[in-house]
């Protein structure tokens, strides 16, 4: 599995950097471009959290169109104890 990118931290870093380059006399358009990268990172952080929320919401039983019950498990068995799925744990920063 690839290493998790902390999009929220990246967004904060990009916004701070945009402020710094503006204070150092950089062109406003350059600062705006850097801030736009931060906005993209912030959006990716929100998307990641929404994905995790959707997985957790779907872990409770849902009724399918044909009346069958379905769900996406949030836990996996690791030995004798159930544990959160790796993608959920990583997405929550645990």
Tab-separated table of C-alpha atoms in Angstrom:
chain	number	residue	atom	x	y	z
A	1	UNK	CA	0.000	0.000	0.000
A	2	UNK	CA	1.302	3.465	-0.788
A	3	UNK	CA	2.140	5.920	1.962
A	4	UNK	CA	-0.784	8.095	3.044
A	5	UNK	CA	-0.606	11.785	2.137
A	6	UNK	CA	-1.895	14.118	4.833
A	7	UNK	CA	-3.815	16.469	2.545
A	8	UNK	CA	-4.949	18.715	5.412
A	9	UNK	CA	-1.348	19.308	6.522
A	10	UNK	CA	-0.280	19.872	2.923
A	11	UNK	CA	-3.064	22.432	2.471
A	12	UNK	CA	-2.049	24.339	5.598
A	13	UNK	CA	1.584	24.285	4.494
A	14	UNK	CA	0.725	25.584	1.016
A	15	UNK	CA	-1.379	28.421	2.412
A	16	UNK	CA	1.413	29.428	4.817
A	17	UNK	CA	3.889	29.333	1.933
A	18	UNK	CA	1.613	31.527	-0.202
A	19	UNK	CA	1.542	34.078	2.637
A	20	UNK	CA	5.325	33.946	2.979
A	21	UNK	CA	6.058	34.505	-0.716
A	22	UNK	CA	3.591	37.377	-0.794
A	23	UNK	CA	5.287	38.978	2.218
A	24	UNK	CA	8.648	38.539	0.493
A	25	UNK	CA	7.402	40.635	-2.414
A	26	UNK	CA	6.387	37.934	-4.880
A	27	UNK	CA	3.799	38.715	-7.514
A	28	UNK	CA	0.179	38.348	-6.355
A	29	UNK	CA	-0.482	35.848	-9.152
A	30	UNK	CA	2.306	33.593	-7.883
A	31	UNK	CA	0.824	33.659	-4.371
A	32	UNK	CA	-2.620	32.922	-5.805
A	33	UNK	CA	-1.269	29.911	-7.707
A	34	UNK	CA	0.359	28.533	-4.559
A	35	UNK	CA	-2.847	29.128	-2.584
A	36	UNK	CA	-4.798	27.315	-5.322
A	37	UNK	CA	-2.615	24.244	-4.781
A	38	UNK	CA	-3.478	24.500	-1.081
A	39	UNK	CA	-7.165	24.653	-1.973
A	40	UNK	CA	-6.823	21.472	-4.030
A	41	UNK	CA	-5.132	19.737	-1.085
A	42	UNK	CA	-7.933	20.902	1.242
A	43	UNK	CA	-10.544	19.556	-1.164
A	44	UNK	CA	-8.734	16.205	-1.329
A	45	UNK	CA	-8.726	16.071	2.501
A	46	UNK	CA	-12.497	16.597	2.518
A	47	UNK	CA	-13.008	13.954	-0.176
A	48	UNK	CA	-10.960	11.460	1.813
A	49	UNK	CA	-12.980	12.079	4.966
A	50	UNK	CA	-16.269	11.789	3.046
A	51	UNK	CA	-15.124	8.476	1.583
A	52	UNK	CA	-14.378	7.126	5.068
A	53	UNK	CA	-17.742	8.427	6.340
A	54	UNK	CA	-19.500	6.659	3.456
A	55	UNK	CA	-17.738	3.368	4.197
A	56	UNK	CA	-18.688	3.611	7.868
A	57	UNK	CA	-22.303	4.497	6.976
A	58	UNK	CA	-22.505	1.517	4.611
A	59	UNK	CA	-21.218	-0.828	7.313
A	60	UNK	CA	-24.659	-0.832	8.912
A	61	UNK	CA	-27.120	-3.135	7.159
A	62	UNK	CA	-28.824	-1.555	4.138
A	63	UNK	CA	-31.824	-2.890	2.258
A	64	UNK	CA	-31.120	-3.503	-1.425
A	65	UNK	CA	-33.711	-2.889	-4.148
A	66	UNK	CA	-34.610	-6.583	-4.216
A	67	UNK	CA	-35.205	-6.588	-0.446
A	68	UNK	CA	-31.950	-8.353	0.398
A	69	UNK	CA	-29.776	-6.998	3.160
A	70	UNK	CA	-26.263	-5.888	2.310
A	71	UNK	CA	-23.429	-4.077	4.021
A	72	UNK	CA	-19.753	-3.264	3.589
A	73	UNK	CA	-17.770	-4.514	6.569
A	74	UNK	CA	-15.720	-1.883	8.443
A	75	UNK	CA	-13.891	-4.519	10.463
A	76	UNK	CA	-11.663	-7.425	9.488
A	77	UNK	CA	-10.554	-10.355	11.597
A	78	UNK	CA	-6.946	-10.174	12.693
A	79	UNK	CA	-6.581	-13.295	14.756
A	80	UNK	CA	-9.433	-13.628	17.206
A	81	UNK	CA	-10.183	-9.897	17.493
A	82	UNK	CA	-11.992	-7.780	14.902
A	83	UNK	CA	-10.023	-4.722	13.799
A	84	UNK	CA	-10.826	-1.665	11.675
A	85	UNK	CA	-9.979	-2.048	8.007
A	86	UNK	CA	-6.585	-0.597	7.116
A	87	UNK	CA	-7.994	2.028	4.735
A	88	UNK	CA	-10.437	3.286	7.396
A	89	UNK	CA	-7.759	3.392	10.086
A	90	UNK	CA	-5.352	5.268	7.802
A	91	UNK	CA	-8.050	7.638	6.594
A	92	UNK	CA	-8.890	8.530	10.187
A	93	UNK	CA	-5.229	8.937	11.045
A	94	UNK	CA	-5.229	6.078	13.556
